[in-house]
CSV table of C-alpha atoms in Angstrom, one decimal:
chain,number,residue,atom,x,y,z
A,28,UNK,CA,-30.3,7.4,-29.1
A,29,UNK,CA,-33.4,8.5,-27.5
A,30,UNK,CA,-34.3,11.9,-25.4
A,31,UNK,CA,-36.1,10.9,-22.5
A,32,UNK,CA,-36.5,14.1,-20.8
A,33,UNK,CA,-35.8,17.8,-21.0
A,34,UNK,CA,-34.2,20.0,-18.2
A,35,UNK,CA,-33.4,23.7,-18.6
A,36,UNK,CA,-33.3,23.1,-22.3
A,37,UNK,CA,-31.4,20.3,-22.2
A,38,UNK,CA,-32.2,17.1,-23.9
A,39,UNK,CA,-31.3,13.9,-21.9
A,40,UNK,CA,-30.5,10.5,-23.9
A,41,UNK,CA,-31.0,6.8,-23.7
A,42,UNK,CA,-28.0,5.0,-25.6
A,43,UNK,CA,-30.3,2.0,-26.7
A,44,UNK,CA,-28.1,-1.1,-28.2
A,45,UNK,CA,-31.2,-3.6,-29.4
A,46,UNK,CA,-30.0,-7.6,-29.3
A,47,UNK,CA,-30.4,-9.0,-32.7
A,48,UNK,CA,-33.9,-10.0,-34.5
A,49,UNK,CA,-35.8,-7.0,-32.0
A,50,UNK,CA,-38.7,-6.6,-32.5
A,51,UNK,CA,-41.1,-3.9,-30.7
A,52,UNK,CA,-43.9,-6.1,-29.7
A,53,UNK,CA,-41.0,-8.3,-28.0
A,54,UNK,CA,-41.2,-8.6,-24.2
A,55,UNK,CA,-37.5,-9.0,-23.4
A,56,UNK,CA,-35.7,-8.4,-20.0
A,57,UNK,CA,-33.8,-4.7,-19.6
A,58,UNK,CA,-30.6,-3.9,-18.6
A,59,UNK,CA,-29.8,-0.3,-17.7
A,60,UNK,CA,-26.2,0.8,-17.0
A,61,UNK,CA,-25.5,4.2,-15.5
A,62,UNK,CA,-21.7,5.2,-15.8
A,63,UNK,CA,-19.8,6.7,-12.8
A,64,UNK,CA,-17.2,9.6,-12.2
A,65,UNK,CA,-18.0,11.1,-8.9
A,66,UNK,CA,-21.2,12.7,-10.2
A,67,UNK,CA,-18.9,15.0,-12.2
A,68,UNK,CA,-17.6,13.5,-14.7
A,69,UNK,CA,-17.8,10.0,-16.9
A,70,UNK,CA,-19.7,9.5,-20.3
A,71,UNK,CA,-22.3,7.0,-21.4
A,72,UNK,CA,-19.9,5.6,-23.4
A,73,UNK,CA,-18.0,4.0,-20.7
A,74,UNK,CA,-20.5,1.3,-19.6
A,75,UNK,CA,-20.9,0.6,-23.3
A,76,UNK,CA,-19.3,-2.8,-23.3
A,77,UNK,CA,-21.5,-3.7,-20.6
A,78,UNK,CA,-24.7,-3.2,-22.5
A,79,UNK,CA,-23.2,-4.7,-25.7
A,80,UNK,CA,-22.6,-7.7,-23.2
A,81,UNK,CA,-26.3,-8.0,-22.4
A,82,UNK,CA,-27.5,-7.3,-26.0
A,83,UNK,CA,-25.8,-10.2,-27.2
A,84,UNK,CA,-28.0,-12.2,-24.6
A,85,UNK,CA,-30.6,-11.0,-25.9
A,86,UNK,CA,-31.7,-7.8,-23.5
A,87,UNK,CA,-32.4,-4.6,-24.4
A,88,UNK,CA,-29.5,-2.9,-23.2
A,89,UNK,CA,-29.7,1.1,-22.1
A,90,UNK,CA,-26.6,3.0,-21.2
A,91,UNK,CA,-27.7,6.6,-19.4
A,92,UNK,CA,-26.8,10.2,-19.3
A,93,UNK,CA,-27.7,12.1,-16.8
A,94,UNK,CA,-26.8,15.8,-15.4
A,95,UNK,CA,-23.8,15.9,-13.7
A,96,UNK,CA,-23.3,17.7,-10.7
A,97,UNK,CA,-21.6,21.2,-10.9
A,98,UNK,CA,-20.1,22.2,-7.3
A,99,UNK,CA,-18.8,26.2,-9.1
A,100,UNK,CA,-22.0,26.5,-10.9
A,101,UNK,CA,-24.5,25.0,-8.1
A,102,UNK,CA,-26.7,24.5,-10.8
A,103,UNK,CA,-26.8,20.8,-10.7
A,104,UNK,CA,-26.9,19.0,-7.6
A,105,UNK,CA,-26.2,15.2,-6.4
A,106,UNK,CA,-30.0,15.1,-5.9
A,107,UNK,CA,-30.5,16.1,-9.4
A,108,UNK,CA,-27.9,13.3,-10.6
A,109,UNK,CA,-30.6,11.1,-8.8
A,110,UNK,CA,-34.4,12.5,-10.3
A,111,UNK,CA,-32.4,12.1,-13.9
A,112,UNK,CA,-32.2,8.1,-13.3
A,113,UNK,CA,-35.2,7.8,-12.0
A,114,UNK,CA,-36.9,9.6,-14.7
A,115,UNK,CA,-35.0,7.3,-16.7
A,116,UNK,CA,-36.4,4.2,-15.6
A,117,UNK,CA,-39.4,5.4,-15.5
A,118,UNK,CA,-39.7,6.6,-18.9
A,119,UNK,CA,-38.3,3.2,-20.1
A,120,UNK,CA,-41.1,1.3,-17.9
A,121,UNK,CA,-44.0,3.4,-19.3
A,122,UNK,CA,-42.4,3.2,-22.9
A,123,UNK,CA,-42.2,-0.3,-22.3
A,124,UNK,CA,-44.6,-1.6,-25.2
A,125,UNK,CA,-42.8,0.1,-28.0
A,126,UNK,CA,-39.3,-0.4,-26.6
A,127,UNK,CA,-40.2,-4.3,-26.9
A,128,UNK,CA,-39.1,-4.6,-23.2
A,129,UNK,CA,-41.2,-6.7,-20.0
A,130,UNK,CA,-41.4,-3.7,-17.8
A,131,UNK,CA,-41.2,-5.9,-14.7
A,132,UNK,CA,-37.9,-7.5,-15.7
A,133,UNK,CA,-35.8,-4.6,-15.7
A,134,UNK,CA,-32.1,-4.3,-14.5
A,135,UNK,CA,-30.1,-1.4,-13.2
A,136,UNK,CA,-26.2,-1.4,-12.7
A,137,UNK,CA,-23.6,0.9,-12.2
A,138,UNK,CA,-20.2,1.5,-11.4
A,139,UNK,CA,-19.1,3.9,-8.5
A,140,UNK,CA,-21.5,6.8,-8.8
A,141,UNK,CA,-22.9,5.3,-11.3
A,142,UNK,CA,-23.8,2.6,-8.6
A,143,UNK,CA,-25.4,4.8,-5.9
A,144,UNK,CA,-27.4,6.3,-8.7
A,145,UNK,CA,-28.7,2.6,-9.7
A,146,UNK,CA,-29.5,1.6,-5.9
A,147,UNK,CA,-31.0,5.2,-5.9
A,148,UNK,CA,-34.0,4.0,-8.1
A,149,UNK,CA,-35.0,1.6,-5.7
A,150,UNK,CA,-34.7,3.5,-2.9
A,151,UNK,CA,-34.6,7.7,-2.5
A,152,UNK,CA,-38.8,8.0,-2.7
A,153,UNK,CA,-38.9,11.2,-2.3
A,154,UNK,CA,-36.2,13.0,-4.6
A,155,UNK,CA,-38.4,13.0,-8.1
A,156,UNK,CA,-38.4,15.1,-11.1
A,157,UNK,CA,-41.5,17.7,-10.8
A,158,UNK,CA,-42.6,16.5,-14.3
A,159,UNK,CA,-42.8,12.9,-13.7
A,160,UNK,CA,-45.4,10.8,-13.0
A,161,UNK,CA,-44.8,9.4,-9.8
A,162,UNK,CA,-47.6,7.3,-10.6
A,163,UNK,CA,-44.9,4.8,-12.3
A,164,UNK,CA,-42.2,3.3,-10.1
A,165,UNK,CA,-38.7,3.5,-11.1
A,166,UNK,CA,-38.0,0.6,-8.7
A,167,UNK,CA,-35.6,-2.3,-10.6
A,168,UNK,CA,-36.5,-5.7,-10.4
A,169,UNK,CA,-32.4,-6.6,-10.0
A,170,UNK,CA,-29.8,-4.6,-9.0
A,171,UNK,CA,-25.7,-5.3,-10.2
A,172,UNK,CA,-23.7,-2.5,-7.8
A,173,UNK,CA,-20.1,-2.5,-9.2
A,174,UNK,CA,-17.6,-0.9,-6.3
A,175,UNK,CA,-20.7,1.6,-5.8
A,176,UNK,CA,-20.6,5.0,-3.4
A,177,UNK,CA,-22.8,2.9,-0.9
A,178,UNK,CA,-21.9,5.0,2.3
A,179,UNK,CA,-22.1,9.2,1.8
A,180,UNK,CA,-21.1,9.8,5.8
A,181,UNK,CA,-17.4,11.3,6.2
A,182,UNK,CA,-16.4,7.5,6.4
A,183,UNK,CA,-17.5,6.7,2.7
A,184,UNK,CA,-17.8,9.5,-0.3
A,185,UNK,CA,-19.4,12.5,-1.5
A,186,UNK,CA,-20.3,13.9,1.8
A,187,UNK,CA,-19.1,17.1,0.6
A,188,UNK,CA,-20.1,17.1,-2.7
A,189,UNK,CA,-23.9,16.2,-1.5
A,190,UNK,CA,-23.9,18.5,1.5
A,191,UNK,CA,-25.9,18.9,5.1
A,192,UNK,CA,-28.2,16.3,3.4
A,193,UNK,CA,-26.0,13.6,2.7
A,194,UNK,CA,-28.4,10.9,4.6
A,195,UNK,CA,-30.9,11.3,2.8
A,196,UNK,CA,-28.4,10.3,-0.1
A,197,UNK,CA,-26.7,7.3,1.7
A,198,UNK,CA,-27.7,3.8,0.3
A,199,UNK,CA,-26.3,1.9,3.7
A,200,UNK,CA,-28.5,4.9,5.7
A,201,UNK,CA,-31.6,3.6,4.2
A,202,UNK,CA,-32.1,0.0,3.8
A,203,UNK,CA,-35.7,-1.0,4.7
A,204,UNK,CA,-37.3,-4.2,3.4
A,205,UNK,CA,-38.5,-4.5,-0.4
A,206,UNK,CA,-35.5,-3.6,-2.2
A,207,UNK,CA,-34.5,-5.3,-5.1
A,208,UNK,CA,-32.5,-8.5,-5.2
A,209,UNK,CA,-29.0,-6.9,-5.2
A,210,UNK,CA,-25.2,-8.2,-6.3
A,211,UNK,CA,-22.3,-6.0,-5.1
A,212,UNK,CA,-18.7,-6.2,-6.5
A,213,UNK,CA,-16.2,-4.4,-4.2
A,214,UNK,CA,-12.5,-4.7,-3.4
A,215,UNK,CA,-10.9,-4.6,-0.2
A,216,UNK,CA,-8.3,-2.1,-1.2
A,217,UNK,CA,-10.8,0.0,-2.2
A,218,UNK,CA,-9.6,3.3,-0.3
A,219,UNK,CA,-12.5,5.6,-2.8
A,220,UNK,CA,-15.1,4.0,-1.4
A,221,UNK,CA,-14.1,2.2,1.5
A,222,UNK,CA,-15.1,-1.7,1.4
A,223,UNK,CA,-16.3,-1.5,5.1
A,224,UNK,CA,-19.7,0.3,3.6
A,225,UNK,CA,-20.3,-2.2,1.4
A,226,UNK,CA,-20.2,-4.7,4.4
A,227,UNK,CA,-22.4,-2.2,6.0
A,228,UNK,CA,-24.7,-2.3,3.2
A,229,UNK,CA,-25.0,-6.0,2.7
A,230,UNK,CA,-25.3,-6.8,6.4
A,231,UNK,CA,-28.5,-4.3,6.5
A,232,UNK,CA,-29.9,-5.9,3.4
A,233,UNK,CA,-29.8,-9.6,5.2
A,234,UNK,CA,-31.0,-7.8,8.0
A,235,UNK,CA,-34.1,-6.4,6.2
A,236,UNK,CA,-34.9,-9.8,4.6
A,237,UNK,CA,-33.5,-8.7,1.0
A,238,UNK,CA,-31.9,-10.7,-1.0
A,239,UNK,CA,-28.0,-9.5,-1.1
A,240,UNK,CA,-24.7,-10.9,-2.3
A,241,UNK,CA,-21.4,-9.3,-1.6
A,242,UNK,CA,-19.0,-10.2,-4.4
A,243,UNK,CA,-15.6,-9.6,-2.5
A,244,UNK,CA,-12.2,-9.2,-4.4
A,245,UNK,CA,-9.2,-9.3,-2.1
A,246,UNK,CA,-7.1,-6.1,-2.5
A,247,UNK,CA,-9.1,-4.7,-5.4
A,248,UNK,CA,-8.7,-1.1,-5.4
A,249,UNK,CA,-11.4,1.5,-7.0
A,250,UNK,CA,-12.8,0.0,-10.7
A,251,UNK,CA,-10.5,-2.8,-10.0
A,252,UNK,CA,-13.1,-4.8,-12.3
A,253,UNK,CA,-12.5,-2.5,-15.2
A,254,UNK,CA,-8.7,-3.0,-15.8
A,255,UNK,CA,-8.4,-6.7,-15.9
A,256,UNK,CA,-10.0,-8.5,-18.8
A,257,UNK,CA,-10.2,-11.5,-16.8
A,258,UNK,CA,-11.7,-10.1,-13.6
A,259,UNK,CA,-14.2,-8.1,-16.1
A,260,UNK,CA,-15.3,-11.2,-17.8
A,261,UNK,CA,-15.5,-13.1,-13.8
A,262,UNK,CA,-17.7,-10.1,-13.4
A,263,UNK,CA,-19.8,-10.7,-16.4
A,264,UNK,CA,-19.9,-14.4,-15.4
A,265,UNK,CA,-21.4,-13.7,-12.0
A,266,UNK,CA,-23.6,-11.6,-12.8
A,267,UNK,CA,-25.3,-13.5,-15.7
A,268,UNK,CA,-25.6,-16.5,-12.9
A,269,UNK,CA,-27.1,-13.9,-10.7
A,270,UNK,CA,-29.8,-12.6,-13.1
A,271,UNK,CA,-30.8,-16.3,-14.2
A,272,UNK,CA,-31.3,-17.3,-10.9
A,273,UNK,CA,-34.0,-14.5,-11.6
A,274,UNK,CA,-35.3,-15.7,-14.4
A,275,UNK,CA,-34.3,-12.0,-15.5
A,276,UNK,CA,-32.0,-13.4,-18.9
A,277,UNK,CA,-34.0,-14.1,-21.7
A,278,UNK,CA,-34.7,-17.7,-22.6
């Protein structure tokens, strides 16, 4: 466990599971995972299986914590859910050398929230951390959305929780050309966040000359991929395929 930044006297923490034989002065791919919960709730520890997955393969795996937003408080905000992961994967591209990681062959995933804050590294320019340097980009090379918040208008979710502001927030509001080559797993029975924004999301990607494929599971309802051994291993499947057509898995 590593801090990798402070905020109002709070330490933040990298869970860091290192694939066997690590070595610092390695140069191995990176696989970040950022858990989900509406921005409220959720633990690190829930995307854990997913980084022991990659470790195994022989990533360095990362599993996030970040601040999670606080509606009675109004101390933390969506937006500040958003500088935490991007300070994240900028502190583990510019600690690159002693992590032992290639700092342009990192991955960021999430689940739910935990994917609109992974497609929010690549995307959200302007909402940064005062203290970083903006001077390193927090930009993935990959990006594995699993049932992500994709859509923030009143069709989608969180439009009250992030406010006036929500587009600024909305991943299918702000596809441009450039992002990162992307794999989405989403069910059509999702009624948390509604498939038709992943659709939106996809189409707008193809549209913008990214690289984007829509993994769609018929019916699947919210986290449908994390209740099923077999769809979580189809899931695991897929997206090792998808990251070695990216030469993103180590040899």
């Amino acid at each position: 466990v590593l801090a990798y930044k402070k905020v109002q006297d709070r330490e933040l923490q990298l869970h860091i599971f290192n694939p066997e034989g690590w070595k610092s002065e390695d140069k191995r791919s990176c696989y970040i995972t950022i858990h989900g919960g509406g921005w409220t709730g959720g633990e690190p520890k829930r995307m854990f299986p997913f980084a022991d997955h990659y470790a195994k393969l022989g990533l360095v795996a990362i599993s996030v914590q970040y601040r999670l937003f606080n509606a009675k408080k109004q101390d933390t905000t969506v937006f500040d859910c958003v500088k935490d992961v991007r300070s994240a994967v900028r502190y583990v591209r510019s600690h690159a050398a002693e992590l032992g990681i290639n700092p342009d062959k990192i991955i960021v995933s999430g689940g739910s929230a935990g994917g609109h804050l992974a497609i929010a590294t690549a995307m959200f320019d302007k909402v940064n951390e005062a203290s970083d340097d903006t001077s390193v980009s927090p930009i993935p090379n990959a990006l594995i959305l699993l049932f992500p918040v994709i859509d923030t208008s009143k069709e989608g979710y969180g439009n009250a929780k992030i406010g006036e502001r929500w587009q600024e927030l909305s991943p299918a509001h702000n596809v441009r050309p450039g992002l990162p080559p992307t794999l989405t797993f989403h069910g059509t029975g999702d009624t948390v966040c509604p498939f038709v924004g992943a659709k939106i999301f996809h189409e707008a990607m193809l549209k913008a000359g990214n690289r984007s494929e829509l993994d769609v599971n018929e019916g699947g309802a919210h986290g449908y991929l994390m209740r099923t051994q077999e769809l979580y291993e189809d899931c695991l499947k897929k997206s090792d395929a998808f990251l070695n057509s990216l030469h993103l898995l180590n040899p």
